[in-house]
Amino acid sequence: MADIESFVTELRQFVAEREWSQFHNAKNLSMLLASEVGELVAEYRWVPDVSADQHSRTEPARARIEDEIGDVAIALLLLCDRIGVDPLDAASRKLAKTRERYPVEKARGKAERPEE
Amino acid sequence: MADIESFVTELRQFVAEREWSQFHNAKNLSMLLASEVGELVAEYRWVPDVSADQHSRTEPARARIEDEIGDVAIALLLLCDRIGVDPLDAASRKLAKTRERYPVEKARGKAERPEE
Amino acid sequence: MADIESFVTELRQFVAEREWSQFHNAKNLSMLLASEVGELVAEYRWVPDVSADQHSRTEPARARIEDEIGDVAIALLLLCDRIGVDPLDAASRKLAKTRERYPVEKARGKAERPEE
Amino acid sequence: MADIESFVTELRQFVAEREWSQFHNAKNLSMLLASEVGELVAEYRWVPDVSADQHSRTEPARARIEDEIGDVAIALLLLCDRIGVDPLDAASRKLAKTRERYPVEKARGKAERPEE
């Protein structure tokens, strides 16, 4: 697995060469992320949930899913870099909150519910 | 910045303790990702694009945005771990394709267009 | 079933009273739509696909789903009204195109595929 | 403007001819909706908010946006029909709740905030 920081350096160069920084404010990048996630969801919309893992590992779907995940990761990293958020730190802090919100004893075996 | 692999190890333990693996097929996780990205987009929907970067760096929005980014990153890493995709490798391969699709000379200063 | 045009008239008054028209440009309304759809997806993310219809008809999920559908419909109608698109005309024209793209003989019993 | 009920009748026939009802459970249709909305958001992601209304009315973007709105409306109506929700009734009930949540005196001129 590569290193986030060196990949972000590559992303910055990619954007700078194309003079795309002018389009990459945080609002626009949140929309980029939403549209890329929409394409990832499209990949799974007609797949039964019990076959979804297998589908993800079988060509030609595999290659498309990797492409979509790549787009989502790029959009997320562009946004994080733009506004100075470390995605792993943010995830780590959020996981700590989620641990408290769903204590093991109460959450075991139960899907989170939107109303909780 | 922390290390993706060690964070994913934490995530696995978090899921295992709660016996949530049964809910975490790839289809469901793509939906988790879509709903978390929806919350991130909500943060920016009424913010003018010219103020979006500043908004992202100012409390109390800052804390909410970090939370939402944390949720998005967690959902993405859960999906990647479930189906055996390395997110940085996928991003790196996709960036290489995108470089070819948008050569510097043709793309400079122009926003990508959906029809391209 | 009520009439779209009279509901849109109500929506216009609702927005005008609150002086929210200034926030309701087409870009922002597309983001409102995305965030509301994210909430609807959240309702189904942990529900097995074989139980999703039943889940949709059973309280308390029923009331939440109706609320989310209401939000999605409102966002869509606000956008359509803002830019002068008749949603049923647009749907009807798109359905005609989709009929041609997926002729009965070739499409019968097969889910659309993203690559098609 | 056409009539929702007669359009839904057309939709049912379109689905029946293709034997697609088997794919159209509520979970899958919520994903269809999310992916179609992602395509609509893509149309606006690089457009400045101050130009978004004008962009929406100018070809060739106009035709693409109408297509995307058509897809979103179709997905929403398929879901509503599947689970027996009247979209305008749901919107009307939700608007009544939103009126109470954002009384004119308190909401005037202020964008809703996610934390409210």
Coordinates of C-alpha atoms in Angstrom, one line a residue:
Chain A
M1 CA 0.0 0.0 0.0
A2 CA 1.3 3.4 -1.0
D3 CA 1.6 6.4 1.2
I4 CA -1.2 9.0 1.4
E5 CA 1.1 11.9 1.6
S6 CA 3.1 11.1 -1.5
F7 CA -0.1 10.4 -3.5
V8 CA -1.5 13.7 -2.4
T9 CA 1.7 15.3 -3.7
E10 CA 1.0 13.7 -7.1
L11 CA -2.6 14.9 -7.0
R12 CA -1.5 18.5 -6.4
Q13 CA 0.8 18.3 -9.4
F14 CA -1.9 16.8 -11.5
V15 CA -4.3 19.7 -10.6
A16 CA -1.6 22.4 -10.9
E17 CA -0.6 21.3 -14.4
R18 CA -4.2 21.6 -15.5
E19 CA -4.9 24.8 -13.7
W20 CA -7.9 23.2 -12.1
S21 CA -7.4 24.6 -8.6
Q22 CA -9.8 27.4 -9.6
F23 CA -12.7 24.8 -9.8
H24 CA -11.7 22.9 -6.7
N25 CA -13.3 24.9 -3.9
A26 CA -14.7 22.7 -1.1
K27 CA -18.3 23.0 -2.3
N28 CA -17.4 21.8 -5.8
L29 CA -15.3 19.0 -4.4
S30 CA -18.1 17.8 -2.2
M31 CA -20.2 17.6 -5.4
L32 CA -17.5 15.7 -7.2
L33 CA -17.5 13.2 -4.3
A34 CA -21.3 12.9 -4.5
S35 CA -21.3 12.2 -8.2
E36 CA -18.4 9.7 -8.0
V37 CA -20.2 7.8 -5.2
G38 CA -23.3 7.8 -7.3
E39 CA -21.4 5.9 -10.0
L40 CA -20.2 3.4 -7.4
V41 CA -23.7 2.9 -6.1
A42 CA -24.8 2.3 -9.7
E43 CA -22.5 -0.7 -9.8
Y44 CA -24.4 -2.4 -7.0
R45 CA -28.0 -1.3 -7.6
W46 CA -29.2 -4.4 -9.3
V47 CA -27.0 -6.9 -7.5
P48 CA -28.6 -8.9 -4.7
D49 CA -27.0 -8.1 -1.4
V50 CA -26.1 -11.8 -0.9
S51 CA -24.1 -11.7 -4.2
A52 CA -22.5 -8.3 -3.8
D53 CA -19.2 -9.4 -2.3
Q54 CA -18.8 -12.1 -5.0
H55 CA -19.8 -9.6 -7.7
S56 CA -17.1 -7.2 -6.4
R57 CA -14.4 -9.8 -6.9
T58 CA -15.4 -11.0 -10.4
E59 CA -14.4 -9.4 -13.7
P60 CA -15.6 -7.3 -15.5
A61 CA -17.3 -5.7 -12.5
R62 CA -14.1 -5.9 -10.5
A63 CA -12.3 -3.5 -12.8
R64 CA -15.2 -1.0 -12.9
I65 CA -15.5 -1.1 -9.1
E66 CA -11.8 -0.4 -8.6
D67 CA -12.1 2.5 -11.0
E68 CA -15.1 4.0 -9.1
I69 CA -13.3 3.5 -5.8
G70 CA -10.3 5.2 -7.2
D71 CA -12.5 8.2 -8.2
V72 CA -14.1 8.4 -4.8
A73 CA -10.7 8.2 -3.0
I74 CA -9.3 10.9 -5.3
A75 CA -12.3 13.2 -4.7
L76 CA -12.0 12.7 -0.9
L77 CA -8.3 13.4 -0.9
L78 CA -8.7 16.5 -3.0
L79 CA -11.3 17.8 -0.6
C80 CA -9.2 17.0 2.5
D81 CA -6.1 18.6 1.0
R82 CA -8.0 21.7 0.0
I83 CA -9.3 22.4 3.5
G84 CA -6.5 20.9 5.5
V85 CA -8.2 17.9 7.0
D86 CA -6.2 14.7 7.6
P87 CA -8.7 12.0 6.5
L88 CA -7.2 9.3 8.8
D89 CA -7.2 11.6 11.8
A90 CA -10.8 12.6 11.1
A91 CA -11.7 8.9 10.7
S92 CA -10.0 8.0 13.9
R93 CA -11.6 10.7 15.9
K94 CA -15.0 9.8 14.4
L95 CA -14.5 6.1 15.2
A96 CA -13.9 7.0 18.9
K97 CA -17.2 8.9 19.0
T98 CA -19.0 6.0 17.2
R99 CA -17.6 3.5 19.8
E100 CA -19.2 5.5 22.5
R101 CA -22.5 5.9 20.6
Y102 CA -22.7 2.2 19.9
P103 CA -21.3 0.4 23.0
V104 CA -20.6 -3.2 22.3
E105 CA -23.1 -4.6 24.8
K106 CA -26.0 -2.6 23.3
A107 CA -25.0 -2.7 19.6
R108 CA -24.0 -6.3 19.3
G109 CA -25.7 -7.9 16.3
K110 CA -28.0 -5.0 15.7
A111 CA -27.8 -2.8 12.6
E112 CA -27.6 0.9 13.5
R113 CA -30.9 2.6 12.9
P114 CA -31.2 6.0 11.3
E115 CA -33.3 7.3 14.3
E116 CA -30.7 6.3 16.9
Chain B
M1 CA -0.8 11.2 9.6
A2 CA -1.6 7.7 10.8
D3 CA -1.2 4.6 8.8
I4 CA -4.1 3.2 6.7
E5 CA -3.4 -0.4 7.5
S6 CA -3.3 0.0 11.3
F7 CA -6.5 2.0 11.1
V8 CA -8.2 -0.7 9.1
T9 CA -7.1 -3.2 11.8
E10 CA -8.9 -1.0 14.3
L11 CA -12.0 -0.9 12.1
R12 CA -12.1 -4.7 11.8
Q13 CA -12.0 -5.0 15.6
F14 CA -14.7 -2.4 16.0
V15 CA -17.0 -4.3 13.5
A16 CA -16.2 -7.7 15.0
E17 CA -17.0 -6.7 18.6
R18 CA -20.4 -5.5 17.4
E19 CA -21.0 -8.5 15.1
W20 CA -21.8 -6.1 12.3
S21 CA -20.0 -8.0 9.6
Q22 CA -23.3 -9.6 8.7
F23 CA -24.6 -6.2 7.6
H24 CA -21.5 -5.1 5.8
N25 CA -21.8 -6.7 2.4
A26 CA -20.4 -4.5 -0.5
K27 CA -23.9 -3.4 -1.6
N28 CA -24.8 -2.1 1.9
L29 CA -21.5 -0.4 2.4
S30 CA -21.9 1.4 -0.9
M31 CA -25.2 2.7 0.5
L32 CA -23.5 3.7 3.8
L33 CA -21.0 5.7 1.7
A34 CA -23.8 7.4 -0.3
S35 CA -25.6 8.4 2.9
E36 CA -22.5 9.7 4.6
V37 CA -21.6 11.7 1.5
G38 CA -25.1 13.1 1.5
E39 CA -24.4 14.5 5.0
L40 CA -21.2 16.1 3.8
V41 CA -22.9 17.7 0.8
A42 CA -25.6 19.0 3.2
E43 CA -22.9 21.0 5.0
Y44 CA -22.1 22.9 1.8
R45 CA -25.5 23.2 0.1
W46 CA -26.3 26.8 1.2
V47 CA -22.7 28.1 1.3
P48 CA -21.6 30.2 -1.7
D49 CA -18.8 28.5 -3.6
V50 CA -16.5 31.5 -3.1
S51 CA -16.9 31.1 0.7
A52 CA -16.8 27.4 0.9
D53 CA -13.1 27.0 1.7
Q54 CA -13.3 29.6 4.5
H55 CA -16.5 28.0 5.8
S56 CA -14.6 24.7 6.0
R57 CA -12.0 26.2 8.2
T58 CA -14.3 28.1 10.6
E59 CA -16.0 26.6 13.7
P60 CA -18.6 25.3 14.3
A61 CA -18.7 24.1 10.7
R62 CA -15.2 22.9 10.8
A63 CA -16.0 20.3 13.5
R64 CA -19.0 19.1 11.6
I65 CA -17.2 18.8 8.3
E66 CA -14.4 16.8 10.0
D67 CA -17.0 14.5 11.4
E68 CA -18.6 13.9 8.0
I69 CA -15.2 13.4 6.4
G70 CA -14.4 10.9 9.1
D71 CA -17.6 9.0 8.3
V72 CA -17.0 9.0 4.6
A73 CA -13.4 7.7 5.1
I74 CA -14.6 5.0 7.4
A75 CA -17.3 3.9 4.9
L76 CA -14.8 3.8 2.1
L77 CA -12.2 1.9 4.1
L78 CA -14.9 -0.6 5.2
L79 CA -15.9 -1.3 1.6
C80 CA -12.3 -1.6 0.4
D81 CA -11.4 -4.0 3.2
R82 CA -14.5 -6.1 2.5
I83 CA -13.8 -6.6 -1.1
G84 CA -10.0 -6.5 -1.0
V85 CA -9.3 -3.3 -2.9
D86 CA -6.4 -1.1 -1.9
P87 CA -7.8 2.5 -2.0
L88 CA -4.5 4.2 -2.8
D89 CA -3.6 1.7 -5.4
A90 CA -7.0 2.1 -7.0
A91 CA -6.7 5.9 -6.8
S92 CA -3.2 5.8 -8.3
R93 CA -4.3 3.6 -11.2
K94 CA -7.3 5.8 -11.8
L95 CA -5.2 9.0 -11.7
A96 CA -3.0 7.5 -14.5
K97 CA -6.1 6.9 -16.6
T98 CA -7.3 10.4 -15.9
R99 CA -4.0 11.9 -16.9
E100 CA -4.4 10.3 -20.3
R101 CA -8.0 11.3 -20.7
Y102 CA -7.3 15.0 -19.8
P103 CA -3.9 15.8 -21.3
V104 CA -2.4 19.0 -20.0
E105 CA -2.4 20.8 -23.2
K106 CA -6.1 20.1 -23.9
A107 CA -7.4 20.3 -20.3
R108 CA -5.6 23.4 -19.0
G109 CA -7.9 25.8 -17.4
K110 CA -11.1 24.0 -18.5
A111 CA -13.4 22.2 -16.1
E112 CA -14.0 18.7 -17.1
R113 CA -17.4 18.4 -18.7
P114 CA -19.8 15.5 -18.0
E115 CA -20.1 14.7 -21.7
E116 CA -16.4 14.3 -22.3
Chain C
M1 CA -53.4 12.6 -5.5
A2 CA -53.0 16.3 -5.5
D3 CA -52.0 18.4 -8.5
I4 CA -48.4 19.3 -9.1
E5 CA -49.0 22.8 -10.2
S6 CA -51.0 23.8 -7.1
F7 CA -48.4 22.2 -4.8
V8 CA -45.6 24.2 -6.6
T9 CA -47.6 27.3 -6.0
E10 CA -47.6 26.5 -2.3
L11 CA -43.9 25.8 -2.4
R12 CA -43.2 29.2 -4.0
Q13 CA -45.1 30.9 -1.2
F14 CA -43.3 28.9 1.4
V15 CA -39.9 30.0 -0.1
A16 CA -41.0 33.6 -0.7
E17 CA -42.2 34.1 2.9
R18 CA -38.8 32.9 4.2
E19 CA -36.8 34.9 1.6
W20 CA -35.0 31.7 0.7
S21 CA -35.0 32.3 -3.1
Q22 CA -31.5 33.8 -2.7
F23 CA -30.2 30.3 -1.6
H24 CA -32.1 28.4 -4.2
N25 CA -30.0 28.5 -7.3
A26 CA -29.9 25.4 -9.4
K27 CA -26.5 24.3 -8.1
N28 CA -27.6 24.5 -4.4
L29 CA -30.9 22.8 -5.1
S30 CA -29.1 19.9 -6.8
M31 CA -27.1 19.6 -3.6
L32 CA -30.3 19.7 -1.5
L33 CA -31.6 16.8 -3.6
A34 CA -28.4 14.8 -3.1
S35 CA -28.5 15.3 0.6
E36 CA -32.2 14.3 0.9
V37 CA -31.6 11.2 -1.2
G38 CA -28.7 10.3 1.0
E39 CA -31.2 10.3 3.9
L40 CA -33.6 8.0 2.0
V41 CA -30.7 5.6 1.2
A42 CA -29.8 5.6 4.8
E43 CA -33.2 4.1 5.6
Y44 CA -32.5 1.1 3.4
R45 CA -28.8 0.5 3.9
W46 CA -29.0 -2.3 6.5
V47 CA -32.3 -3.8 5.2
P48 CA -31.9 -7.0 3.2
D49 CA -33.2 -6.4 -0.3
V50 CA -35.7 -9.2 0.0
S51 CA -37.3 -7.4 3.0
A52 CA -37.1 -3.9 1.7
D53 CA -40.6 -3.7 0.4
Q54 CA -42.1 -5.1 3.6
H55 CA -39.9 -2.7 5.7
S56 CA -41.2 0.2 3.6
R57 CA -44.8 -0.6 4.6
T58 CA -44.2 -1.2 8.3
E59 CA -44.1 1.4 11.1
P60 CA -42.0 3.1 12.3
A61 CA -40.0 2.9 9.1
R62 CA -43.0 3.8 7.0
A63 CA -43.4 7.3 8.5
R64 CA -39.6 8.0 8.1
I65 CA -39.6 6.8 4.5
E66 CA -42.6 9.0 3.7
D67 CA -40.9 11.9 5.2
E68 CA -37.7 11.3 3.2
I69 CA -39.7 10.8 0.0
G70 CA -41.5 14.1 0.8
D71 CA -38.1 15.9 1.1
V72 CA -36.8 14.4 -2.1
A73 CA -40.0 15.4 -4.0
I74 CA -39.8 18.9 -2.6
A75 CA -36.2 19.3 -3.6
L76 CA -36.9 18.0 -7.1
L77 CA -39.9 20.3 -7.6
L78 CA -38.0 23.3 -6.3
L79 CA -35.2 22.7 -8.8
C80 CA -37.7 22.1 -11.7
D81 CA -39.5 25.3 -10.8
R82 CA -36.3 27.3 -10.6
I83 CA -35.1 26.4 -14.0
G84 CA -38.4 25.9 -15.8
V85 CA -38.4 22.2 -16.4
D86 CA -41.6 20.2 -16.2
P87 CA -40.7 17.0 -14.3
L88 CA -43.4 14.8 -15.9
D89 CA -42.5 16.0 -19.4
A90 CA -38.8 15.4 -18.8
A91 CA -39.6 11.9 -17.4
S92 CA -41.9 11.1 -20.3
R93 CA -39.2 12.2 -22.9
K94 CA -36.6 10.2 -21.0
L95 CA -38.8 7.1 -20.8
A96 CA -39.2 7.3 -24.6
K97 CA -35.4 7.3 -25.0
T98 CA -35.0 4.5 -22.4
R99 CA -37.5 2.4 -24.3
E100 CA -35.3 2.6 -27.4
R101 CA -32.1 1.9 -25.5
Y102 CA -33.6 -1.2 -23.9
P103 CA -35.9 -2.8 -26.4
V104 CA -38.2 -5.4 -24.9
E105 CA -36.6 -8.4 -26.8
K106 CA -33.1 -7.6 -25.6
A107 CA -33.8 -6.3 -22.1
R108 CA -36.4 -8.8 -20.9
G109 CA -35.4 -10.2 -17.5
K110 CA -32.0 -8.6 -17.5
A111 CA -31.0 -5.8 -15.2
E112 CA -29.5 -2.9 -16.9
R113 CA -25.8 -2.9 -16.7
P114 CA -23.7 0.2 -16.0
E115 CA -21.5 -0.4 -19.0
E116 CA -24.4 -0.6 -21.4
Chain D
M1 CA -48.2 19.2 -17.6
A2 CA -49.2 15.6 -17.8
D3 CA -50.9 13.6 -15.1
I4 CA -48.8 11.6 -12.6
E5 CA -51.2 8.7 -12.5
S6 CA -51.2 8.2 -16.2
F7 CA -47.5 8.4 -16.4
V8 CA -47.1 5.8 -13.6
T9 CA -49.4 3.5 -15.6
E10 CA -46.9 3.9 -18.5
L11 CA -44.0 3.2 -16.2
R12 CA -45.7 0.0 -15.0
Q13 CA -46.1 -1.2 -18.5
F14 CA -42.5 -0.4 -19.3
V15 CA -41.3 -2.4 -16.4
A16 CA -43.7 -5.3 -16.9
E17 CA -42.7 -5.7 -20.6
R18 CA -39.1 -6.0 -19.6
E19 CA -39.8 -8.2 -16.5
W20 CA -37.8 -5.8 -14.4
S21 CA -40.1 -5.9 -11.4
Q22 CA -37.8 -8.6 -9.9
F23 CA -35.0 -6.0 -9.7
H24 CA -37.2 -3.2 -8.4
N25 CA -37.4 -3.7 -4.7
A26 CA -37.4 -0.6 -2.6
K27 CA -33.7 -0.9 -1.6
N28 CA -32.6 -1.2 -5.2
L29 CA -34.8 1.7 -6.3
S30 CA -33.4 3.9 -3.6
M31 CA -30.0 3.1 -5.1
L32 CA -31.2 3.9 -8.6
L33 CA -32.4 7.3 -7.3
A34 CA -29.0 7.9 -5.6
S35 CA -27.1 7.1 -8.8
E36 CA -29.4 9.3 -11.0
V37 CA -29.1 12.2 -8.6
G38 CA -25.3 11.8 -8.7
E39 CA -25.5 12.3 -12.5
L40 CA -27.5 15.5 -12.0
V41 CA -25.1 16.8 -9.4
A42 CA -22.2 16.1 -11.9
E43 CA -23.9 18.5 -14.2
Y44 CA -23.4 21.4 -11.7
R45 CA -20.2 20.5 -10.0
W46 CA -17.9 22.9 -11.9
V47 CA -20.5 25.6 -12.5
P48 CA -20.3 28.7 -10.2
D49 CA -23.4 29.0 -8.2
V50 CA -24.1 32.5 -9.6
S51 CA -24.2 31.0 -13.1
A52 CA -26.1 27.8 -12.3
D53 CA -29.5 29.1 -13.3
Q54 CA -28.3 30.5 -16.6
H55 CA -26.3 27.3 -17.3
S56 CA -29.5 25.3 -16.7
R57 CA -31.3 27.2 -19.4
T58 CA -28.6 27.1 -22.1
E59 CA -27.9 24.3 -24.6
P60 CA -26.3 21.8 -24.6
A61 CA -26.4 21.7 -20.8
R62 CA -30.2 22.2 -20.9
A63 CA -30.9 19.0 -22.7
R64 CA -28.6 17.0 -20.4
I65 CA -30.2 18.5 -17.3
E66 CA -33.7 17.7 -18.5
D67 CA -32.5 14.1 -19.2
E68 CA -31.1 13.8 -15.7
I69 CA -34.2 15.3 -14.1
G70 CA -36.3 12.8 -16.1
D71 CA -34.2 9.9 -14.7
V72 CA -34.6 11.2 -11.2
A73 CA -38.3 11.6 -11.5
I74 CA -38.7 8.1 -13.0
A75 CA -36.7 6.6 -10.1
L76 CA -38.7 8.5 -7.5
L77 CA -42.0 7.4 -9.1
L78 CA -40.9 3.8 -9.5
L79 CA -40.1 3.8 -5.8
C80 CA -43.3 5.5 -4.7
D81 CA -45.4 3.1 -6.8
R82 CA -43.6 0.1 -5.5
I83 CA -44.3 0.9 -1.9
G84 CA -47.6 2.7 -2.2
V85 CA -46.5 6.2 -1.3
D86 CA -48.2 9.2 -3.0
P87 CA -45.3 11.6 -3.7
L88 CA -47.3 14.7 -3.6
D89 CA -49.1 13.7 -0.5
A90 CA -45.8 12.9 1.2
A91 CA -44.4 16.3 0.0
S92 CA -47.4 18.1 1.2
R93 CA -47.3 16.5 4.7
K94 CA -43.5 17.2 4.9
L95 CA -44.0 20.8 3.8
A96 CA -46.4 21.3 6.7
K97 CA -43.8 19.9 9.1
T98 CA -41.1 22.1 7.6
R99 CA -43.3 25.2 8.0
E100 CA -43.5 24.5 11.7
R101 CA -39.8 23.8 12.0
Y102 CA -38.9 27.0 10.2
P103 CA -41.4 29.6 11.2
V104 CA -41.3 32.7 9.0
E105 CA -40.2 35.1 11.7
K106 CA -37.2 33.0 12.7
A107 CA -36.2 31.6 9.3
R108 CA -36.5 34.7 7.1
G109 CA -33.4 35.3 5.1
K110 CA -31.4 32.6 6.8
A111 CA -30.4 29.4 5.2
E112 CA -31.3 26.3 7.1
R113 CA -28.4 24.9 9.0
P114 CA -27.6 21.2 9.2
E115 CA -27.5 21.3 13.0
E116 CA -30.9 22.8 13.4

